mmCIF file of C-alpha atoms in Angstrom:
data_model
loop_
_atom_site.group_PDB
_atom_site.id
_atom_site.type_symbol
_atom_site.label_atom_id
_atom_site.label_comp_id
_atom_site.label_asym_id
_atom_site.label_seq_id
_atom_site.Cartn_x
_atom_site.Cartn_y
_atom_site.Cartn_z
ATOM 1 C CA MET A 158 -24.900 -26.034 -13.392
ATOM 2 C CA THR A 159 -22.862 -29.118 -12.619
ATOM 3 C CA THR A 160 -19.139 -28.624 -12.319
ATOM 4 C CA ALA A 161 -17.168 -30.178 -15.162
ATOM 5 C CA ALA A 162 -13.572 -31.188 -14.397
ATOM 6 C CA LEU A 163 -11.425 -32.082 -17.402
ATOM 7 C CA VAL A 164 -7.907 -33.463 -17.131
ATOM 8 C CA LEU A 165 -6.191 -32.073 -20.196
ATOM 9 C CA SER A 166 -4.321 -34.813 -21.972
ATOM 10 C CA PRO A 167 -2.972 -34.894 -24.562
ATOM 11 C CA PHE A 168 -2.061 -31.234 -25.107
ATOM 12 C CA ALA A 169 0.458 -29.403 -27.221
ATOM 13 C CA VAL A 170 3.540 -27.933 -25.577
ATOM 14 C CA THR A 171 5.660 -25.439 -27.448
ATOM 15 C CA GLY A 172 8.868 -23.739 -26.357
ATOM 16 C CA GLN A 173 11.584 -25.173 -24.169
ATOM 17 C CA ALA A 174 10.969 -26.532 -20.696
ATOM 18 C CA LEU A 175 11.304 -24.027 -17.889
ATOM 19 C CA ALA A 176 13.904 -25.743 -15.755
ATOM 20 C CA ALA A 177 14.803 -24.363 -12.333
ATOM 21 C CA PRO A 178 18.485 -23.720 -11.512
ATOM 22 C CA VAL A 179 20.243 -26.456 -9.576
ATOM 23 C CA THR A 180 20.975 -24.139 -6.646
ATOM 24 C CA ALA A 181 18.702 -21.372 -5.446
ATOM 25 C CA ALA A 182 20.198 -17.964 -4.754
ATOM 26 C CA LYS A 183 19.912 -16.114 -1.476
ATOM 27 C CA PRO A 184 19.241 -12.380 -1.521
ATOM 28 C CA SER A 185 22.295 -10.171 -1.293
ATOM 29 C CA ALA A 186 22.403 -7.420 1.314
ATOM 30 C CA ALA A 187 21.219 -4.938 -1.338
ATOM 31 C CA LEU A 188 18.206 -7.093 -2.312
ATOM 32 C CA ALA A 189 17.264 -8.461 1.126
ATOM 33 C CA PRO A 190 15.015 -5.466 2.039
ATOM 34 C CA PHE A 191 12.739 -6.323 -0.906
ATOM 35 C CA VAL A 192 12.186 -9.943 0.157
ATOM 36 C CA ASN A 193 10.023 -8.562 2.920
ATOM 37 C CA SER A 194 6.510 -9.611 3.912
ATOM 38 C CA GLY A 195 5.761 -5.967 4.681
ATOM 39 C CA ILE A 196 5.657 -5.254 0.948
ATOM 40 C CA GLN A 197 2.587 -6.471 -0.923
ATOM 41 C CA GLY A 198 3.658 -8.666 -3.837
ATOM 42 C CA TYR A 199 7.124 -9.381 -2.452
ATOM 43 C CA ARG A 200 6.868 -13.093 -3.304
ATOM 44 C CA GLN A 201 7.522 -12.362 -6.967
ATOM 45 C CA VAL A 202 10.827 -10.784 -5.958
ATOM 46 C CA GLU A 203 11.595 -13.701 -3.641
ATOM 47 C CA TYR A 204 10.942 -16.048 -6.577
ATOM 48 C CA ALA A 205 13.168 -13.966 -8.867
ATOM 49 C CA VAL A 206 16.025 -14.033 -6.334
ATOM 50 C CA LYS A 207 15.609 -17.781 -5.894
ATOM 51 C CA HIS A 208 15.992 -18.355 -9.633
ATOM 52 C CA ASN A 209 18.781 -15.800 -10.222
ATOM 53 C CA LEU A 210 16.596 -13.516 -12.335
ATOM 54 C CA VAL A 211 17.391 -10.150 -10.697
ATOM 55 C CA GLN A 212 19.864 -7.867 -12.446
ATOM 56 C CA PRO A 213 21.668 -6.039 -9.594
ATOM 57 C CA LEU A 214 21.966 -2.268 -9.965
ATOM 58 C CA ASN A 215 23.643 0.447 -7.924
ATOM 59 C CA THR A 216 22.704 3.651 -9.702
ATOM 60 C CA VAL A 217 22.163 6.726 -7.502
ATOM 61 C CA VAL A 218 20.595 10.126 -8.157
ATOM 62 C CA LYS A 219 20.354 13.045 -5.664
ATOM 63 C CA LYS A 220 18.226 16.174 -5.924
ATOM 64 C CA ASP A 221 16.883 18.779 -3.488
ATOM 65 C CA GLY A 222 17.397 16.657 -0.387
ATOM 66 C CA TYR A 223 16.141 13.404 -1.951
ATOM 67 C CA GLN A 224 18.228 10.384 -2.864
ATOM 68 C CA LEU A 225 17.106 7.522 -5.081
ATOM 69 C CA THR A 226 19.058 4.289 -5.551
ATOM 70 C CA MET A 227 18.182 1.706 -8.186
ATOM 71 C CA ASN A 228 18.849 -1.688 -6.569
ATOM 72 C CA GLY A 229 17.629 -4.188 -9.132
ATOM 73 C CA PHE A 230 15.727 -4.847 -12.345
ATOM 74 C CA ILE A 231 13.623 -7.874 -13.303
ATOM 75 C CA ALA A 232 12.557 -8.344 -16.916
ATOM 76 C CA ASP A 233 9.693 -10.252 -18.465
ATOM 77 C CA LYS A 234 8.157 -9.500 -21.846
ATOM 78 C CA TYR A 235 4.784 -8.940 -20.124
ATOM 79 C CA GLU A 236 6.003 -7.265 -16.945
ATOM 80 C CA LEU A 237 8.917 -5.187 -15.677
ATOM 81 C CA ILE A 238 9.854 -4.937 -11.993
ATOM 82 C CA VAL A 239 12.065 -2.194 -10.573
ATOM 83 C CA LEU A 240 13.571 -2.370 -7.061
ATOM 84 C CA PHE A 241 14.581 0.963 -5.554
ATOM 85 C CA THR A 242 15.441 2.713 -2.297
ATOM 86 C CA ALA A 243 14.375 6.310 -1.670
ATOM 87 C CA GLN A 244 15.573 8.585 1.102
ATOM 88 C CA ALA A 245 14.309 12.011 2.193
ATOM 89 C CA ASP A 246 15.120 14.487 4.945
ATOM 90 C CA THR A 247 14.677 12.891 8.368
ATOM 91 C CA LYS A 248 11.851 15.348 9.166
ATOM 92 C CA ARG A 249 9.724 13.962 6.328
ATOM 93 C CA ALA A 250 8.102 10.573 5.787
ATOM 94 C CA PHE A 251 7.125 8.781 2.590
ATOM 95 C CA VAL A 252 3.394 8.250 2.198
ATOM 96 C CA PHE A 253 1.174 6.827 -0.527
ATOM 97 C CA MET A 254 -2.142 8.679 -0.851
ATOM 98 C CA PRO A 255 -4.457 8.342 -3.883
ATOM 99 C CA PRO A 256 -5.382 9.578 -6.388
ATOM 100 C CA LYS A 257 -1.798 10.390 -7.390
ATOM 101 C CA GLY A 258 0.237 8.252 -5.014
ATOM 102 C CA HIS A 259 3.852 7.722 -6.036
ATOM 103 C CA SER A 260 4.494 7.858 -9.785
ATOM 104 C CA LEU A 261 7.005 6.294 -12.144
ATOM 105 C CA GLN A 262 7.501 6.587 -15.874
ATOM 106 C CA LEU A 263 9.759 4.204 -17.789
ATOM 107 C CA THR A 264 11.149 5.118 -21.197
ATOM 108 C CA ASP A 265 13.423 3.388 -23.682
ATOM 109 C CA ALA A 266 16.487 5.588 -23.204
ATOM 110 C CA VAL A 267 17.697 4.919 -26.773
ATOM 111 C CA THR A 268 14.488 5.430 -28.776
ATOM 112 C CA GLY A 269 12.634 7.702 -26.354
ATOM 113 C CA LYS A 270 9.533 5.503 -26.549
ATOM 114 C CA VAL A 271 7.476 5.495 -23.347
ATOM 115 C CA ILE A 272 7.124 1.999 -21.836
ATOM 116 C CA SER A 273 4.782 3.018 -19.027
ATOM 117 C CA GLY A 274 3.118 6.320 -18.232
ATOM 118 C CA LYS A 275 2.858 8.187 -14.927
ATOM 119 C CA LYS A 276 -0.696 7.102 -14.129
ATOM 120 C CA MET A 277 -0.912 5.208 -10.845
ATOM 121 C CA ASN A 278 -2.267 2.012 -12.438
ATOM 122 C CA GLU A 279 0.532 1.862 -15.015
ATOM 123 C CA ALA A 280 3.293 1.396 -12.444
ATOM 124 C CA ASN A 281 2.049 -0.225 -9.261
ATOM 125 C CA ILE A 282 4.426 0.806 -6.456
ATOM 126 C CA GLN A 283 4.376 -1.091 -3.156
ATOM 127 C CA SER A 284 6.764 -0.172 -0.353
ATOM 128 C CA THR A 285 7.845 -0.435 3.263
ATOM 129 C CA SER A 286 10.133 1.510 5.596
ATOM 130 C CA PRO A 287 12.531 0.360 8.329
ATOM 131 C CA ALA A 288 11.240 0.648 11.890
ATOM 132 C CA LYS A 289 11.178 4.296 13.025
ATOM 133 C CA LYS A 290 12.789 5.392 9.734
ATOM 134 C CA ASN A 291 9.877 6.505 7.587
ATOM 135 C CA HIS A 292 12.172 8.852 5.655
ATOM 136 C CA ILE A 293 13.592 5.713 3.988
ATOM 137 C CA MET A 294 11.484 3.670 1.574
ATOM 138 C CA TYR A 295 12.149 0.297 -0.033
ATOM 139 C CA GLY A 296 9.976 0.137 -3.137
ATOM 140 C CA ILE A 297 8.902 -2.509 -5.638
ATOM 141 C CA ALA A 298 7.474 -1.013 -8.824
ATOM 142 C CA LYS A 299 5.616 -3.434 -11.101
ATOM 143 C CA ILE A 300 4.806 -2.413 -14.643
ATOM 144 C CA PRO A 301 2.343 -4.851 -16.269
ATOM 145 C CA LEU A 302 2.214 -4.835 -20.078
ATOM 146 C CA SER A 303 -0.906 -5.868 -21.992
ATOM 147 C CA SER A 304 1.237 -6.539 -25.097
ATOM 148 C CA PRO A 305 4.653 -8.229 -25.003
ATOM 149 C CA LEU A 306 7.774 -6.172 -25.591
ATOM 150 C CA THR A 307 8.792 -7.221 -29.097
ATOM 151 C CA THR A 308 12.022 -5.191 -29.025
ATOM 152 C CA PRO A 309 13.468 -5.165 -25.494
ATOM 153 C CA PRO A 310 15.212 -1.889 -24.604
ATOM 154 C CA LYS A 311 18.974 -1.899 -24.111
ATOM 155 C CA LYS A 312 18.797 1.028 -21.718
ATOM 156 C CA VAL A 313 15.906 2.291 -19.599
ATOM 157 C CA ALA A 314 15.270 5.773 -18.220
ATOM 158 C CA ALA A 315 13.136 6.035 -15.085
ATOM 159 C CA GLU A 316 11.439 9.160 -13.718
ATOM 160 C CA PHE A 317 10.146 8.945 -10.140
ATOM 161 C CA GLN A 318 8.034 11.386 -8.140
ATOM 162 C CA LEU A 319 7.353 10.385 -4.544
ATOM 163 C CA GLY A 320 4.904 11.744 -1.976
ATOM 164 C CA THR A 321 5.827 12.760 1.598
ATOM 165 C CA LEU A 322 4.274 14.253 4.723
ATOM 166 C CA THR A 323 6.053 15.602 7.759
ATOM 167 C CA ALA A 324 6.744 13.013 10.442
ATOM 168 C CA ILE A 325 4.092 14.645 12.648
ATOM 169 C CA GLU A 326 1.504 14.545 9.847
ATOM 170 C CA LEU A 327 2.267 10.859 9.244
ATOM 171 C CA ASN A 328 1.515 10.109 12.897
ATOM 172 C CA GLN A 329 -1.775 11.987 12.510
ATOM 173 C CA LEU A 330 -2.596 9.980 9.376
ATOM 174 C CA GLN A 331 -1.848 6.664 11.087
ATOM 175 C CA ALA A 332 -4.119 7.601 14.011
ATOM 176 C CA LEU A 333 -6.836 8.674 11.580
ATOM 177 C CA ASP A 334 -6.514 5.412 9.627
ATOM 178 C CA ALA A 335 -7.019 3.463 12.867
ATOM 179 C CA GLU A 336 -10.064 5.579 13.751
ATOM 180 C CA MET A 337 -11.628 5.141 10.306
ATOM 181 C CA LEU A 338 -11.012 1.392 10.403
ATOM 182 C CA ALA A 339 -12.701 1.136 13.805
ATOM 183 C CA VAL A 340 -15.724 3.058 12.507
ATOM 184 C CA ALA A 341 -15.976 0.772 9.466
ATOM 185 C CA GLU A 342 -15.701 -2.389 11.576
ATOM 186 C CA LYS A 343 -18.411 -1.139 13.962
ATOM 187 C CA ALA A 344 -20.704 -0.322 11.029
ATOM 188 C CA HIS A 345 -20.156 -3.779 9.566
ATOM 189 C CA ALA A 346 -20.860 -5.454 12.923
ATOM 190 C CA ASN A 347 -24.137 -3.525 13.191
ATOM 191 C CA ASP A 348 -25.103 -4.313 9.604
ATOM 192 C CA PRO A 349 -23.311 -7.555 8.560
ATOM 193 C CA ASP A 350 -25.524 -8.021 5.491
ATOM 194 C CA GLN A 351 -24.777 -4.443 4.356
ATOM 195 C CA LYS A 352 -28.455 -3.659 3.839
ATOM 196 C CA SER A 353 -27.774 0.068 4.136
ATOM 197 C CA SER A 354 -25.043 2.114 2.501
ATOM 198 C CA PHE A 355 -22.009 3.186 4.514
ATOM 199 C CA SER A 356 -20.178 6.492 4.330
ATOM 200 C CA TRP A 357 -17.631 8.284 6.476
ATOM 201 C CA SER A 358 -18.722 11.188 8.632
ATOM 202 C CA PRO A 359 -17.994 14.680 7.249
ATOM 203 C CA GLU A 360 -15.607 15.270 10.176
ATOM 204 C CA LEU A 361 -13.453 12.242 9.341
ATOM 205 C CA LEU A 362 -13.465 13.043 5.641
ATOM 206 C CA LYS A 363 -12.409 16.617 6.348
ATOM 207 C CA LYS A 364 -9.454 15.422 8.457
ATOM 208 C CA TYR A 365 -8.405 12.973 5.741
ATOM 209 C CA ASN A 366 -8.672 15.497 2.912
ATOM 210 C CA THR A 367 -6.708 18.052 4.908
ATOM 211 C CA LEU A 368 -3.833 15.609 5.346
ATOM 212 C CA LYS A 369 -4.040 14.594 1.681
ATOM 213 C CA SER A 370 -3.748 18.241 0.648
ATOM 214 C CA ASN A 371 -0.557 18.484 2.731
ATOM 215 C CA VAL A 372 1.263 15.805 0.721
ATOM 216 C CA LYS A 373 4.307 17.238 -1.012
ATOM 217 C CA TYR A 374 5.956 15.531 -3.937
ATOM 218 C CA SER A 375 9.646 15.187 -4.590
ATOM 219 C CA PRO A 376 11.185 16.759 -7.663
ATOM 220 C CA VAL A 377 11.287 14.421 -10.625
ATOM 221 C CA LEU A 378 14.139 12.007 -9.914
ATOM 222 C CA LYS A 379 15.634 10.827 -13.202
ATOM 223 C CA VAL A 380 17.936 7.834 -13.503
ATOM 224 C CA ALA A 381 19.014 5.677 -16.455
ATOM 225 C CA PHE A 382 20.520 2.200 -16.434
ATOM 226 C CA ASP A 383 21.708 -0.370 -18.956
ATOM 227 C CA ILE A 384 19.896 -3.714 -19.256
ATOM 228 C CA ASN A 385 21.927 -6.893 -19.394
ATOM 229 C CA PRO A 386 20.796 -8.719 -22.596
ATOM 230 C CA LYS A 387 20.603 -11.944 -20.583
ATOM 231 C CA ALA A 388 17.719 -10.458 -18.602
ATOM 232 C CA TRP A 389 15.454 -10.836 -21.653
ATOM 233 C CA LYS A 390 16.420 -14.417 -22.515
ATOM 234 C CA GLN A 391 13.573 -16.134 -20.729
ATOM 235 C CA GLU A 392 11.820 -19.155 -22.092
ATOM 236 C CA THR A 393 8.116 -19.465 -22.780
ATOM 237 C CA ARG A 394 5.908 -22.516 -22.465
ATOM 238 C CA THR A 395 2.571 -22.773 -24.268
ATOM 239 C CA LEU A 396 -0.179 -25.233 -23.336
ATOM 240 C CA ALA A 397 -2.846 -25.689 -25.991
ATOM 241 C CA PRO A 398 -5.368 -28.369 -24.944
ATOM 242 C CA GLU A 399 -7.622 -30.004 -27.482
ATOM 243 C CA GLU A 400 -10.530 -29.986 -25.020
ATOM 244 C CA THR A 401 -12.913 -27.048 -24.843
ATOM 245 C CA ILE A 402 -14.999 -25.615 -22.032
ATOM 246 C CA ASP A 403 -18.710 -24.882 -22.190
ATOM 247 C CA VAL A 404 -19.768 -21.330 -21.360
ATOM 248 C CA ALA A 405 -23.551 -20.898 -21.498
ATOM 249 C CA GLY A 406 -23.791 -23.348 -24.388
ATOM 250 C CA HIS A 407 -20.803 -21.963 -26.313
ATOM 251 C CA LYS A 408 -17.605 -23.949 -26.899
ATOM 252 C CA ILE A 409 -14.541 -21.993 -25.784
ATOM 253 C CA LYS A 410 -10.935 -22.956 -26.539
ATOM 254 C CA VAL A 411 -8.247 -22.367 -23.927
ATOM 255 C CA LYS A 412 -4.543 -21.605 -24.360
ATOM 256 C CA LEU A 413 -2.019 -20.842 -21.622
ATOM 257 C CA GLU A 414 1.314 -19.122 -22.123
ATOM 258 C CA LEU A 415 3.731 -19.330 -19.189
ATOM 259 C CA THR A 416 6.711 -17.037 -18.715
ATOM 260 C CA PRO A 417 8.709 -16.757 -15.476
ATOM 261 C CA PHE A 418 6.575 -13.843 -14.214
ATOM 262 C CA THR A 419 3.400 -13.962 -16.267
ATOM 263 C CA THR A 420 0.572 -16.290 -17.192
ATOM 264 C CA VAL A 421 -1.419 -15.424 -20.304
ATOM 265 C CA ILE A 422 -4.794 -17.149 -20.548
ATOM 266 C CA THR A 423 -6.390 -16.855 -23.981
ATOM 267 C CA LEU A 424 -10.038 -17.839 -24.402
ATOM 268 C CA SER A 425 -11.203 -18.009 -28.002
ATOM 269 C CA SER A 426 -14.249 -18.983 -30.015
ATOM 270 C CA ASP A 427 -15.218 -19.392 -33.642
ATOM 271 C CA GLU A 428 -18.187 -17.178 -32.768
ATOM 272 C CA ALA A 429 -17.905 -13.408 -32.308
ATOM 273 C CA LEU A 430 -18.666 -13.568 -28.579
ATOM 274 C CA PHE A 431 -16.211 -11.450 -26.648
ATOM 275 C CA LYS A 432 -17.603 -8.048 -27.567
ATOM 276 C CA ASN A 433 -21.180 -9.249 -27.208
ATOM 277 C CA LYS A 434 -22.585 -7.454 -24.142
ATOM 278 C CA GLU A 435 -25.091 -10.194 -23.308
ATOM 279 C CA PHE A 436 -22.450 -12.942 -23.444
ATOM 280 C CA LEU A 437 -19.931 -10.896 -21.418
ATOM 281 C CA GLU A 438 -22.541 -10.211 -18.739
ATOM 282 C CA ILE A 439 -23.134 -13.957 -18.368
ATOM 283 C CA PHE A 440 -19.414 -14.733 -18.494
ATOM 284 C CA ASN A 441 -18.431 -12.144 -15.882
ATOM 285 C CA LYS A 442 -21.223 -13.238 -13.541
ATOM 286 C CA ASP A 443 -21.012 -17.029 -13.842
ATOM 287 C CA TYR A 444 -17.562 -17.827 -15.288
ATOM 288 C CA SER A 445 -15.007 -15.620 -13.563
ATOM 289 C CA PRO A 446 -11.648 -17.354 -14.248
ATOM 290 C CA SER A 447 -8.835 -17.977 -11.768
ATOM 291 C CA LEU A 448 -5.671 -20.068 -12.017
ATOM 292 C CA LEU A 449 -4.445 -22.309 -9.191
ATOM 293 C CA VAL A 450 -1.121 -24.116 -8.956
ATOM 294 C CA LYS A 451 -0.220 -27.434 -7.321
ATOM 295 C CA SER A 452 3.413 -28.125 -6.453
ATOM 296 C CA GLY A 453 4.515 -31.540 -5.171
ATOM 297 C CA THR A 454 1.833 -33.164 -3.058
ATOM 298 C CA GLY A 455 0.453 -29.873 -1.736
ATOM 299 C CA ASP A 456 -2.931 -28.301 -2.290
ATOM 300 C CA TYR A 457 -3.866 -26.022 -5.152
ATOM 301 C CA LYS A 458 -2.999 -22.414 -4.356
ATOM 302 C CA THR A 459 -3.589 -19.135 -6.120
ATOM 303 C CA GLU A 460 -0.306 -17.573 -7.175
ATOM 304 C CA GLU A 461 -1.320 -14.634 -9.254
ATOM 305 C CA GLY A 462 -1.555 -10.877 -8.956
ATOM 306 C CA THR A 463 -2.906 -8.036 -11.062
ATOM 307 C CA SER A 464 -4.571 -8.976 -14.353
ATOM 308 C CA ILE A 465 -5.115 -7.045 -17.582
ATOM 309 C CA TYR A 466 -8.031 -8.062 -19.825
ATOM 310 C CA THR A 467 -8.114 -7.335 -23.560
ATOM 311 C CA TYR A 468 -10.814 -8.309 -26.054
ATOM 312 C CA THR A 469 -11.404 -8.882 -29.731
ATOM 313 C CA ASP A 470 -14.601 -10.273 -31.230
ATOM 314 C CA HIS A 471 -13.303 -13.837 -31.098
ATOM 315 C CA GLU A 472 -10.848 -13.727 -28.196
ATOM 316 C CA MET A 473 -10.361 -12.715 -24.566
ATOM 317 C CA LYS A 474 -6.794 -12.441 -23.315
ATOM 318 C CA ILE A 475 -5.983 -12.304 -19.589
ATOM 319 C CA VAL A 476 -2.405 -11.265 -18.791
ATOM 320 C CA THR A 477 -1.717 -11.988 -15.109
ATOM 321 C CA GLN A 478 1.280 -11.493 -12.813
ATOM 322 C CA SER A 479 2.439 -14.887 -11.520
ATOM 323 C CA TYR A 480 5.504 -16.585 -10.097
ATOM 324 C CA PHE A 481 5.367 -20.367 -10.357
ATOM 325 C CA SER A 482 6.563 -21.609 -13.760
ATOM 326 C CA LEU A 483 10.186 -22.186 -12.670
ATOM 327 C CA ASN A 484 9.128 -24.072 -9.524
ATOM 328 C CA LYS A 485 8.226 -27.189 -11.523
ATOM 329 C CA PRO A 486 4.502 -27.268 -10.686
ATOM 330 C CA GLN A 487 2.809 -30.659 -10.701
ATOM 331 C CA SER A 488 -0.417 -29.382 -12.226
ATOM 332 C CA LEU A 489 -2.478 -26.300 -12.958
ATOM 333 C CA ARG A 490 -6.190 -25.820 -12.389
ATOM 334 C CA LEU A 491 -8.332 -23.245 -14.119
ATOM 335 C CA ASP A 492 -11.559 -22.539 -12.215
ATOM 336 C CA PHE A 493 -14.542 -20.681 -13.651
ATOM 337 C CA THR A 494 -16.653 -19.428 -10.764
ATOM 338 C CA ASN A 495 -20.096 -17.968 -10.160
ATOM 339 C CA MET A 496 -19.348 -14.686 -8.390
ATOM 340 C CA LYS A 497 -22.539 -14.608 -6.312
ATOM 341 C CA ASP A 498 -22.363 -17.981 -4.559
ATOM 342 C CA ARG A 499 -18.681 -18.788 -5.343
ATOM 343 C CA LYS A 500 -19.554 -22.123 -6.962
ATOM 344 C CA ILE A 501 -17.301 -23.523 -9.670
ATOM 345 C CA THR A 502 -19.214 -23.788 -12.946
ATOM 346 C CA GLN A 503 -16.375 -25.153 -15.102
ATOM 347 C CA GLN A 504 -12.950 -26.503 -14.217
ATOM 348 C CA LEU A 505 -9.877 -27.552 -16.198
ATOM 349 C CA ILE A 506 -6.974 -29.505 -14.704
ATOM 350 C CA ILE A 507 -3.645 -29.624 -16.537
ATOM 351 C CA ASP A 508 -1.337 -32.407 -15.360
ATOM 352 C CA LEU A 509 2.311 -31.310 -15.778
ATOM 353 C CA SER A 510 3.926 -34.072 -13.733
ATOM 354 C CA LYS A 511 4.840 -36.140 -16.799
ATOM 355 C CA GLN A 512 6.028 -33.267 -18.935
#
């Protein structure tokens, strides 16, 4: 199929413009550890600091040799971000090992309503430790929400449970990780087309499972903190182009909702397509969507993280972590790509430079 590139103009814009502050903030000493390339997804925090969107916190809880400090909170109606520092006994080291990993549950402290559960995919925790201090952990917990928070909580209660090994066991795990990586790389070099299946040797799996069984979890560390009402006062911008895209002969409408930390892409049709298995198979194979952002005279770059997909008969909604709307992007590009050969099958370009 030939790529179709549409420059969307005119289009409807609702909501107020997302203007960047005149001066960008620098991270305070308490927030600096989280603007760290060693933490996956740190650029969202860097963006939040730049635009003065982090509510500083200094709430501490101690229990059974563990200490947890809440350093900051970032609010978006589609995503919450918690910045925290954990500390254990110097003989132990924080470690993230599936299937449980570290866990966090957020609850509205006033109503008792659970905002996110303890399952690993409900609160994605990424972390790093200072050099030679693995008993200290700087963590960024991201809680994506498939539905916007209609009534923002005034106070939030957080319950953490964090995994640790002994310092010696962590060294063993790091050596085992290196060994398993070397085995995988050798297997790939010998079979670059992956014509045969790959699996770890029973010996390596036994070593890994033994270490995993040694993980001990902290007691539940409970902490509550008030939310500054200003944290929720974030503007939304909606782009509703008149143009449609063609997906396997079906006309699909596109709408984008931009918040400071989230992009919501809504694809809709007058036909009941999005619970049709045959249509979804074609869509997922040949029209995988991705959003790219162009700032100034630079190239288009992907600036998005985890996505949540929801469906009705007539609509697909993709709620994606992002961090570009306050940076005054010049344009957005929505690519629909064939997953097998990575060719773009449809493309929309939204010019924001004159808005």
